[in-house]
Amino acid sequence: MIAGIGIDIIEVERIARAIERYGEHFLRRIYTDVEREYCDRAPATRVLHYAARFAAKEAFSKAIGTGMTNGFRFRECGVINAPTGMPMLVLSGDLAERWAGYRLHLSLSHTQHYAAACVVIETR
């Protein structure tokens, strides 16, 4: 049974401006170490990957019904890639505890100008 659905689209330039303005402080506050390592591997697509991961976090926050308030912590919601390349949400802390009994599905897409994410939360 579907427990939640969230979708988000973001302008890649918005993330580029945040990185330019706030640098490492922004990246450390929003992204997990694993996400930063992944995104920084390919400088040419770095901002696209950061934008897609930001959209994933926002889509998840919508799927759980809180938005980015009410105790939502960006770094407790991370994106990793399976060996096949499929993106997956990985939760930690309070989010992991609260959503442990659910299956999380994530789809990401991006163009030069936009990144989008869709999250579906399913009961087991």
PDB file of N, CA and C in Angstrom, residues 4-98:
ATOM      1  N   GLY A   4       2.964   7.269   0.988  1.00  0.00           N
ATOM      2  CA  GLY A   4       3.300   8.652   0.688  1.00  0.00           C
ATOM      3  C   GLY A   4       3.926   8.795  -0.684  1.00  0.00           C
ATOM      4  N   ILE A   5       3.695   9.927  -1.307  1.00  0.00           N
ATOM      5  CA  ILE A   5       4.295  10.253  -2.605  1.00  0.00           C
ATOM      6  C   ILE A   5       4.772  11.700  -2.538  1.00  0.00           C
ATOM      7  N   GLY A   6       5.972  11.942  -3.025  1.00  0.00           N
ATOM      8  CA  GLY A   6       6.494  13.297  -3.081  1.00  0.00           C
ATOM      9  C   GLY A   6       7.253  13.511  -4.372  1.00  0.00           C
ATOM     10  N   ILE A   7       7.162  14.698  -4.910  1.00  0.00           N
ATOM     11  CA  ILE A   7       7.879  15.031  -6.139  1.00  0.00           C
ATOM     12  C   ILE A   7       8.462  16.430  -5.987  1.00  0.00           C
ATOM     13  N   ASP A   8       9.612  16.651  -6.611  1.00  0.00           N
ATOM     14  CA  ASP A   8      10.220  17.976  -6.561  1.00  0.00           C
ATOM     15  C   ASP A   8      11.001  18.225  -7.838  1.00  0.00           C
ATOM     16  N   ILE A   9      11.027  19.469  -8.238  1.00  0.00           N
ATOM     17  CA  ILE A   9      11.865  19.913  -9.351  1.00  0.00           C
ATOM     18  C   ILE A   9      12.587  21.173  -8.892  1.00  0.00           C
ATOM     19  N   ILE A  10      13.837  21.282  -9.248  1.00  0.00           N
ATOM     20  CA  ILE A  10      14.639  22.424  -8.817  1.00  0.00           C
ATOM     21  C   ILE A  10      15.490  22.914  -9.984  1.00  0.00           C
ATOM     22  N   GLU A  11      15.705  24.205 -10.032  1.00  0.00           N
ATOM     23  CA  GLU A  11      16.620  24.764 -11.026  1.00  0.00           C
ATOM     24  C   GLU A  11      18.048  24.462 -10.579  1.00  0.00           C
ATOM     25  N   VAL A  12      18.824  23.874 -11.455  1.00  0.00           N
ATOM     26  CA  VAL A  12      20.215  23.536 -11.144  1.00  0.00           C
ATOM     27  C   VAL A  12      20.981  24.793 -10.741  1.00  0.00           C
ATOM     28  N   GLU A  13      20.678  25.901 -11.371  1.00  0.00           N
ATOM     29  CA  GLU A  13      21.365  27.167 -11.077  1.00  0.00           C
ATOM     30  C   GLU A  13      21.189  27.585  -9.616  1.00  0.00           C
ATOM     31  N   ARG A  14      20.058  27.253  -9.025  1.00  0.00           N
ATOM     32  CA  ARG A  14      19.824  27.594  -7.610  1.00  0.00           C
ATOM     33  C   ARG A  14      20.855  26.907  -6.714  1.00  0.00           C
ATOM     34  N   ILE A  15      21.131  25.654  -6.992  1.00  0.00           N
ATOM     35  CA  ILE A  15      22.136  24.922  -6.210  1.00  0.00           C
ATOM     36  C   ILE A  15      23.526  25.456  -6.532  1.00  0.00           C
ATOM     37  N   ALA A  16      23.786  25.766  -7.803  1.00  0.00           N
ATOM     38  CA  ALA A  16      25.088  26.330  -8.181  1.00  0.00           C
ATOM     39  C   ALA A  16      25.347  27.632  -7.427  1.00  0.00           C
ATOM     40  N   ARG A  17      24.327  28.481  -7.325  1.00  0.00           N
ATOM     41  CA  ARG A  17      24.482  29.744  -6.592  1.00  0.00           C
ATOM     42  C   ARG A  17      24.730  29.505  -5.105  1.00  0.00           C
ATOM     43  N   ALA A  18      24.033  28.535  -4.519  1.00  0.00           N
ATOM     44  CA  ALA A  18      24.226  28.233  -3.091  1.00  0.00           C
ATOM     45  C   ALA A  18      25.641  27.725  -2.835  1.00  0.00           C
ATOM     46  N   ILE A  19      26.143  26.879  -3.732  1.00  0.00           N
ATOM     47  CA  ILE A  19      27.510  26.366  -3.580  1.00  0.00           C
ATOM     48  C   ILE A  19      28.507  27.510  -3.733  1.00  0.00           C
ATOM     49  N   GLU A  20      28.276  28.366  -4.720  1.00  0.00           N
ATOM     50  CA  GLU A  20      29.181  29.498  -4.943  1.00  0.00           C
ATOM     51  C   GLU A  20      29.174  30.453  -3.749  1.00  0.00           C
ATOM     52  N   ARG A  21      28.009  30.711  -3.213  1.00  0.00           N
ATOM     53  CA  ARG A  21      27.887  31.685  -2.124  1.00  0.00           C
ATOM     54  C   ARG A  21      28.350  31.135  -0.773  1.00  0.00           C
ATOM     55  N   TYR A  22      27.952  29.895  -0.462  1.00  0.00           N
ATOM     56  CA  TYR A  22      28.204  29.347   0.879  1.00  0.00           C
ATOM     57  C   TYR A  22      29.257  28.243   0.915  1.00  0.00           C
ATOM     58  N   GLY A  23      29.642  27.729  -0.243  1.00  0.00           N
ATOM     59  CA  GLY A  23      30.722  26.753  -0.341  1.00  0.00           C
ATOM     60  C   GLY A  23      30.535  25.515   0.512  1.00  0.00           C
ATOM     61  N   GLU A  24      31.624  25.126   1.164  1.00  0.00           N
ATOM     62  CA  GLU A  24      31.639  23.896   1.962  1.00  0.00           C
ATOM     63  C   GLU A  24      30.633  23.924   3.102  1.00  0.00           C
ATOM     64  N   HIS A  25      30.366  25.083   3.646  1.00  0.00           N
ATOM     65  CA  HIS A  25      29.375  25.172   4.728  1.00  0.00           C
ATOM     66  C   HIS A  25      28.015  24.654   4.245  1.00  0.00           C
ATOM     67  N   PHE A  26      27.595  25.077   3.073  1.00  0.00           N
ATOM     68  CA  PHE A  26      26.335  24.606   2.492  1.00  0.00           C
ATOM     69  C   PHE A  26      26.386  23.104   2.233  1.00  0.00           C
ATOM     70  N   LEU A  27      27.457  22.650   1.608  1.00  0.00           N
ATOM     71  CA  LEU A  27      27.561  21.231   1.252  1.00  0.00           C
ATOM     72  C   LEU A  27      27.561  20.336   2.487  1.00  0.00           C
ATOM     73  N   ARG A  28      28.294  20.718   3.520  1.00  0.00           N
ATOM     74  CA  ARG A  28      28.344  19.908   4.751  1.00  0.00           C
ATOM     75  C   ARG A  28      27.013  19.915   5.497  1.00  0.00           C
ATOM     76  N   ARG A  29      26.275  21.003   5.396  1.00  0.00           N
ATOM     77  CA  ARG A  29      24.993  21.115   6.105  1.00  0.00           C
ATOM     78  C   ARG A  29      23.886  20.294   5.435  1.00  0.00           C
ATOM     79  N   ILE A  30      23.943  20.172   4.120  1.00  0.00           N
ATOM     80  CA  ILE A  30      22.856  19.546   3.365  1.00  0.00           C
ATOM     81  C   ILE A  30      23.144  18.090   2.996  1.00  0.00           C
ATOM     82  N   TYR A  31      24.373  17.781   2.632  1.00  0.00           N
ATOM     83  CA  TYR A  31      24.681  16.479   2.031  1.00  0.00           C
ATOM     84  C   TYR A  31      25.510  15.597   2.956  1.00  0.00           C
ATOM     85  N   THR A  32      25.295  14.279   2.834  1.00  0.00           N
ATOM     86  CA  THR A  32      26.101  13.321   3.587  1.00  0.00           C
ATOM     87  C   THR A  32      27.500  13.256   2.979  1.00  0.00           C
ATOM     88  N   ASP A  33      28.428  12.695   3.719  1.00  0.00           N
ATOM     89  CA  ASP A  33      29.790  12.531   3.202  1.00  0.00           C
ATOM     90  C   ASP A  33      29.790  11.671   1.944  1.00  0.00           C
ATOM     91  N   VAL A  34      28.965  10.630   1.929  1.00  0.00           N
ATOM     92  CA  VAL A  34      28.884   9.737   0.766  1.00  0.00           C
ATOM     93  C   VAL A  34      28.354  10.492  -0.450  1.00  0.00           C
ATOM     94  N   GLU A  35      27.354  11.322  -0.249  1.00  0.00           N
ATOM     95  CA  GLU A  35      26.822  12.119  -1.358  1.00  0.00           C
ATOM     96  C   GLU A  35      27.875  13.080  -1.898  1.00  0.00           C
ATOM     97  N   ARG A  36      28.589  13.727  -1.019  1.00  0.00           N
ATOM     98  CA  ARG A  36      29.609  14.684  -1.451  1.00  0.00           C
ATOM     99  C   ARG A  36      30.718  13.983  -2.221  1.00  0.00           C
ATOM    100  N   GLU A  37      31.123  12.826  -1.738  1.00  0.00           N
ATOM    101  CA  GLU A  37      32.158  12.063  -2.441  1.00  0.00           C
ATOM    102  C   GLU A  37      31.682  11.688  -3.842  1.00  0.00           C
ATOM    103  N   TYR A  38      30.454  11.226  -3.956  1.00  0.00           N
ATOM    104  CA  TYR A  38      29.902  10.840  -5.257  1.00  0.00           C
ATOM    105  C   TYR A  38      29.826  12.045  -6.202  1.00  0.00           C
ATOM    106  N   CYS A  39      29.257  13.136  -5.736  1.00  0.00           N
ATOM    107  CA  CYS A  39      29.060  14.313  -6.589  1.00  0.00           C
ATOM    108  C   CYS A  39      30.376  14.945  -7.023  1.00  0.00           C
ATOM    109  N   ASP A  40      31.365  14.923  -6.151  1.00  0.00           N
ATOM    110  CA  ASP A  40      32.643  15.573  -6.448  1.00  0.00           C
ATOM    111  C   ASP A  40      33.543  14.748  -7.362  1.00  0.00           C
ATOM    112  N   ARG A  41      33.159  13.511  -7.656  1.00  0.00           N
ATOM    113  CA  ARG A  41      33.975  12.656  -8.535  1.00  0.00           C
ATOM    114  C   ARG A  41      34.061  13.188  -9.958  1.00  0.00           C
ATOM    115  N   ALA A  42      32.997  13.815 -10.429  1.00  0.00           N
ATOM    116  CA  ALA A  42      32.955  14.271 -11.823  1.00  0.00           C
ATOM    117  C   ALA A  42      32.677  15.777 -11.855  1.00  0.00           C
ATOM    118  N   PRO A  43      33.719  16.595 -11.900  1.00  0.00           N
ATOM    119  CA  PRO A  43      33.531  18.053 -11.855  1.00  0.00           C
ATOM    120  C   PRO A  43      32.566  18.601 -12.909  1.00  0.00           C
ATOM    121  N   ALA A  44      32.526  18.003 -14.079  1.00  0.00           N
ATOM    122  CA  ALA A  44      31.670  18.520 -15.152  1.00  0.00           C
ATOM    123  C   ALA A  44      30.179  18.385 -14.833  1.00  0.00           C
ATOM    124  N   THR A  45      29.820  17.379 -14.036  1.00  0.00           N
ATOM    125  CA  THR A  45      28.404  17.153 -13.704  1.00  0.00           C
ATOM    126  C   THR A  45      28.129  17.312 -12.212  1.00  0.00           C
ATOM    127  N   ARG A  46      29.084  17.850 -11.504  1.00  0.00           N
ATOM    128  CA  ARG A  46      29.001  17.985 -10.043  1.00  0.00           C
ATOM    129  C   ARG A  46      27.707  18.658  -9.586  1.00  0.00           C
ATOM    130  N   VAL A  47      27.397  19.811 -10.127  1.00  0.00           N
ATOM    131  CA  VAL A  47      26.227  20.572  -9.686  1.00  0.00           C
ATOM    132  C   VAL A  47      24.934  19.838 -10.052  1.00  0.00           C
ATOM    133  N   LEU A  48      24.900  19.154 -11.193  1.00  0.00           N
ATOM    134  CA  LEU A  48      23.712  18.377 -11.565  1.00  0.00           C
ATOM    135  C   LEU A  48      23.411  17.313 -10.517  1.00  0.00           C
ATOM    136  N   HIS A  49      24.460  16.621 -10.065  1.00  0.00           N
ATOM    137  CA  HIS A  49      24.274  15.564  -9.068  1.00  0.00           C
ATOM    138  C   HIS A  49      23.846  16.139  -7.719  1.00  0.00           C
ATOM    139  N   TYR A  50      24.431  17.251  -7.327  1.00  0.00           N
ATOM    140  CA  TYR A  50      24.003  17.892  -6.079  1.00  0.00           C
ATOM    141  C   TYR A  50      22.538  18.337  -6.177  1.00  0.00           C
ATOM    142  N   ALA A  51      22.151  18.905  -7.306  1.00  0.00           N
ATOM    143  CA  ALA A  51      20.770  19.367  -7.476  1.00  0.00           C
ATOM    144  C   ALA A  51      19.787  18.197  -7.426  1.00  0.00           C
ATOM    145  N   ALA A  52      20.126  17.091  -8.074  1.00  0.00           N
ATOM    146  CA  ALA A  52      19.240  15.922  -8.051  1.00  0.00           C
ATOM    147  C   ALA A  52      19.080  15.391  -6.634  1.00  0.00           C
ATOM    148  N   ARG A  53      20.159  15.382  -5.875  1.00  0.00           N
ATOM    149  CA  ARG A  53      20.078  14.901  -4.489  1.00  0.00           C
ATOM    150  C   ARG A  53      19.284  15.858  -3.601  1.00  0.00           C
ATOM    151  N   PHE A  54      19.401  17.148  -3.857  1.00  0.00           N
ATOM    152  CA  PHE A  54      18.577  18.104  -3.115  1.00  0.00           C
ATOM    153  C   PHE A  54      17.100  17.866  -3.431  1.00  0.00           C
ATOM    154  N   ALA A  55      16.783  17.668  -4.703  1.00  0.00           N
ATOM    155  CA  ALA A  55      15.398  17.393  -5.094  1.00  0.00           C
ATOM    156  C   ALA A  55      14.890  16.116  -4.429  1.00  0.00           C
ATOM    157  N   ALA A  56      15.755  15.103  -4.294  1.00  0.00           N
ATOM    158  CA  ALA A  56      15.357  13.853  -3.632  1.00  0.00           C
ATOM    159  C   ALA A  56      14.996  14.098  -2.175  1.00  0.00           C
ATOM    160  N   LYS A  57      15.797  14.888  -1.496  1.00  0.00           N
ATOM    161  CA  LYS A  57      15.525  15.201  -0.086  1.00  0.00           C
ATOM    162  C   LYS A  57      14.193  15.942   0.048  1.00  0.00           C
ATOM    163  N   GLU A  58      13.969  16.902  -0.835  1.00  0.00           N
ATOM    164  CA  GLU A  58      12.721  17.659  -0.792  1.00  0.00           C
ATOM    165  C   GLU A  58      11.532  16.762  -1.136  1.00  0.00           C
ATOM    166  N   ALA A  59      11.675  15.901  -2.139  1.00  0.00           N
ATOM    167  CA  ALA A  59      10.585  14.983  -2.497  1.00  0.00           C
ATOM    168  C   ALA A  59      10.269  14.041  -1.338  1.00  0.00           C
ATOM    169  N   PHE A  60      11.306  13.553  -0.650  1.00  0.00           N
ATOM    170  CA  PHE A  60      11.070  12.683   0.505  1.00  0.00           C
ATOM    171  C   PHE A  60      10.340  13.446   1.604  1.00  0.00           C
ATOM    172  N   SER A  61      10.749  14.678   1.857  1.00  0.00           N
ATOM    173  CA  SER A  61      10.092  15.465   2.908  1.00  0.00           C
ATOM    174  C   SER A  61       8.614  15.689   2.583  1.00  0.00           C
ATOM    175  N   LYS A  62       8.296  15.797   1.316  1.00  0.00           N
ATOM    176  CA  LYS A  62       6.894  15.935   0.906  1.00  0.00           C
ATOM    177  C   LYS A  62       6.156  14.606   1.059  1.00  0.00           C
ATOM    178  N   ALA A  63       6.831  13.519   0.725  1.00  0.00           N
ATOM    179  CA  ALA A  63       6.202  12.198   0.837  1.00  0.00           C
ATOM    180  C   ALA A  63       5.861  11.847   2.284  1.00  0.00           C
ATOM    181  N   ILE A  64       6.678  12.303   3.229  1.00  0.00           N
ATOM    182  CA  ILE A  64       6.393  12.003   4.637  1.00  0.00           C
ATOM    183  C   ILE A  64       5.453  13.030   5.253  1.00  0.00           C
ATOM    184  N   GLY A  65       5.148  14.076   4.496  1.00  0.00           N
ATOM    185  CA  GLY A  65       4.142  15.033   4.925  1.00  0.00           C
ATOM    186  C   GLY A  65       4.622  16.153   5.824  1.00  0.00           C
ATOM    187  N   THR A  66       5.930  16.281   6.007  1.00  0.00           N
ATOM    188  CA  THR A  66       6.433  17.341   6.887  1.00  0.00           C
ATOM    189  C   THR A  66       6.980  18.531   6.124  1.00  0.00           C
ATOM    190  N   GLY A  67       7.377  18.317   4.884  1.00  0.00           N
ATOM    191  CA  GLY A  67       8.159  19.337   4.212  1.00  0.00           C
ATOM    192  C   GLY A  67       9.498  19.431   4.926  1.00  0.00           C
ATOM    193  N   MET A  68      10.221  20.481   4.677  1.00  0.00           N
ATOM    194  CA  MET A  68      11.559  20.603   5.264  1.00  0.00           C
ATOM    195  C   MET A  68      11.522  21.309   6.613  1.00  0.00           C
ATOM    196  N   THR A  69      10.472  21.028   7.382  1.00  0.00           N
ATOM    197  CA  THR A  69      10.335  21.581   8.729  1.00  0.00           C
ATOM    198  C   THR A  69      10.064  20.442   9.700  1.00  0.00           C
ATOM    199  N   ASN A  70       9.646  20.766  10.877  1.00  0.00           N
ATOM    200  CA  ASN A  70       9.247  19.769  11.875  1.00  0.00           C
ATOM    201  C   ASN A  70      10.323  18.722  12.132  1.00  0.00           C
ATOM    202  N   GLY A  71      11.551  19.167  12.288  1.00  0.00           N
ATOM    203  CA  GLY A  71      12.626  18.253  12.636  1.00  0.00           C
ATOM    204  C   GLY A  71      13.280  17.542  11.471  1.00  0.00           C
ATOM    205  N   PHE A  72      12.899  17.861  10.236  1.00  0.00           N
ATOM    206  CA  PHE A  72      13.553  17.227   9.087  1.00  0.00           C
ATOM    207  C   PHE A  72      15.010  17.666   9.048  1.00  0.00           C
ATOM    208  N   ARG A  73      15.913  16.703   8.998  1.00  0.00           N
ATOM    209  CA  ARG A  73      17.348  16.998   8.922  1.00  0.00           C
ATOM    210  C   ARG A  73      17.877  16.479   7.587  1.00  0.00           C
ATOM    211  N   PHE A  74      18.392  17.390   6.787  1.00  0.00           N
ATOM    212  CA  PHE A  74      18.865  17.036   5.446  1.00  0.00           C
ATOM    213  C   PHE A  74      19.825  15.855   5.458  1.00  0.00           C
ATOM    214  N   ARG A  75      20.757  15.854   6.380  1.00  0.00           N
ATOM    215  CA  ARG A  75      21.798  14.824   6.374  1.00  0.00           C
ATOM    216  C   ARG A  75      21.292  13.469   6.853  1.00  0.00           C
ATOM    217  N   GLU A  76      20.073  13.398   7.370  1.00  0.00           N
ATOM    218  CA  GLU A  76      19.491  12.109   7.744  1.00  0.00           C
ATOM    219  C   GLU A  76      18.822  11.431   6.551  1.00  0.00           C
ATOM    220  N   CYS A  77      18.788  12.103   5.428  1.00  0.00           N
ATOM    221  CA  CYS A  77      18.188  11.577   4.203  1.00  0.00           C
ATOM    222  C   CYS A  77      19.234  11.699   3.101  1.00  0.00           C
ATOM    223  N   GLY A  78      19.816  10.572   2.717  1.00  0.00           N
ATOM    224  CA  GLY A  78      20.871  10.597   1.717  1.00  0.00           C
ATOM    225  C   GLY A  78      20.532   9.737   0.515  1.00  0.00           C
ATOM    226  N   VAL A  79      21.254   9.969  -0.556  1.00  0.00           N
ATOM    227  CA  VAL A  79      21.073   9.196  -1.784  1.00  0.00           C
ATOM    228  C   VAL A  79      22.372   8.466  -2.084  1.00  0.00           C
ATOM    229  N   ILE A  80      22.251   7.174  -2.334  1.00  0.00           N
ATOM    230  CA  ILE A  80      23.378   6.385  -2.820  1.00  0.00           C
ATOM    231  C   ILE A  80      22.952   5.742  -4.131  1.00  0.00           C
ATOM    232  N   ASN A  81      23.909   5.183  -4.849  1.00  0.00           N
ATOM    233  CA  ASN A  81      23.600   4.482  -6.084  1.00  0.00           C
ATOM    234  C   ASN A  81      23.969   3.015  -5.942  1.00  0.00           C
ATOM    235  N   ALA A  82      23.046   2.151  -6.352  1.00  0.00           N
ATOM    236  CA  ALA A  82      23.322   0.718  -6.406  1.00  0.00           C
ATOM    237  C   ALA A  82      24.369   0.481  -7.496  1.00  0.00           C
ATOM    238  N   PRO A  83      25.004  -0.681  -7.497  1.00  0.00           N
ATOM    239  CA  PRO A  83      25.977  -0.979  -8.562  1.00  0.00           C
ATOM    240  C   PRO A  83      25.386  -0.831  -9.968  1.00  0.00           C
ATOM    241  N   THR A  84      24.084  -0.999 -10.094  1.00  0.00           N
ATOM    242  CA  THR A  84      23.419  -0.836 -11.391  1.00  0.00           C
ATOM    243  C   THR A  84      23.230   0.632 -11.760  1.00  0.00           C
ATOM    244  N   GLY A  85      23.482   1.533 -10.797  1.00  0.00           N
ATOM    245  CA  GLY A  85      23.279   2.957 -11.014  1.00  0.00           C
ATOM    246  C   GLY A  85      21.963   3.465 -10.450  1.00  0.00           C
ATOM    247  N   MET A  86      21.085   2.544 -10.040  1.00  0.00           N
ATOM    248  CA  MET A  86      19.786   2.940  -9.502  1.00  0.00           C
ATOM    249  C   MET A  86      19.966   3.745  -8.219  1.00  0.00           C
ATOM    250  N   PRO A  87      19.352   4.937  -8.144  1.00  0.00           N
ATOM    251  CA  PRO A  87      19.465   5.722  -6.913  1.00  0.00           C
ATOM    252  C   PRO A  87      18.571   5.141  -5.817  1.00  0.00           C
ATOM    253  N   MET A  88      19.047   5.227  -4.587  1.00  0.00           N
ATOM    254  CA  MET A  88      18.297   4.720  -3.439  1.00  0.00           C
ATOM    255  C   MET A  88      18.418   5.705  -2.294  1.00  0.00           C
ATOM    256  N   LEU A  89      17.335   5.861  -1.545  1.00  0.00           N
ATOM    257  CA  LEU A  89      17.366   6.687  -0.340  1.00  0.00           C
ATOM    258  C   LEU A  89      17.921   5.870   0.815  1.00  0.00           C
ATOM    259  N   VAL A  90      18.780   6.499   1.591  1.00  0.00           N
ATOM    260  CA  VAL A  90      19.312   5.888   2.802  1.00  0.00           C
ATOM    261  C   VAL A  90      19.029   6.856   3.940  1.00  0.00           C
ATOM    262  N   LEU A  91      18.317   6.366   4.940  1.00  0.00           N
ATOM    263  CA  LEU A  91      17.951   7.210   6.075  1.00  0.00           C
ATOM    264  C   LEU A  91      18.812   6.885   7.278  1.00  0.00           C
ATOM    265  N   SER A  92      18.994   7.873   8.135  1.00  0.00           N
ATOM    266  CA  SER A  92      19.726   7.668   9.388  1.00  0.00           C
ATOM    267  C   SER A  92      19.010   8.452  10.484  1.00  0.00           C
ATOM    268  N   GLY A  93      19.464   8.279  11.708  1.00  0.00           N
ATOM    269  CA  GLY A  93      18.920   9.040  12.828  1.00  0.00           C
ATOM    270  C   GLY A  93      17.430   8.840  13.025  1.00  0.00           C
ATOM    271  N   ASP A  94      16.756   9.929  13.381  1.00  0.00           N
ATOM    272  CA  ASP A  94      15.314   9.880  13.644  1.00  0.00           C
ATOM    273  C   ASP A  94      14.511   9.440  12.422  1.00  0.00           C
ATOM    274  N   LEU A  95      14.921   9.863  11.233  1.00  0.00           N
ATOM    275  CA  LEU A  95      14.190   9.459  10.030  1.00  0.00           C
ATOM    276  C   LEU A  95      14.251   7.950   9.833  1.00  0.00           C
ATOM    277  N   ALA A  96      15.419   7.360  10.046  1.00  0.00           N
ATOM    278  CA  ALA A  96      15.560   5.910   9.891  1.00  0.00           C
ATOM    279  C   ALA A  96      14.684   5.168  10.886  1.00  0.00           C
ATOM    280  N   GLU A  97      14.655   5.667  12.095  1.00  0.00           N
ATOM    281  CA  GLU A  97      13.841   5.029  13.133  1.00  0.00           C
ATOM    282  C   GLU A  97      12.355   5.104  12.780  1.00  0.00           C
ATOM    283  N   ARG A  98      11.913   6.267  12.356  1.00  0.00           N
ATOM    284  CA  ARG A  98      10.490   6.475  12.056  1.00  0.00           C
ATOM    285  C   ARG A  98      10.024   5.697  10.834  1.00  0.00           C
TER     286      ARG A  98
END
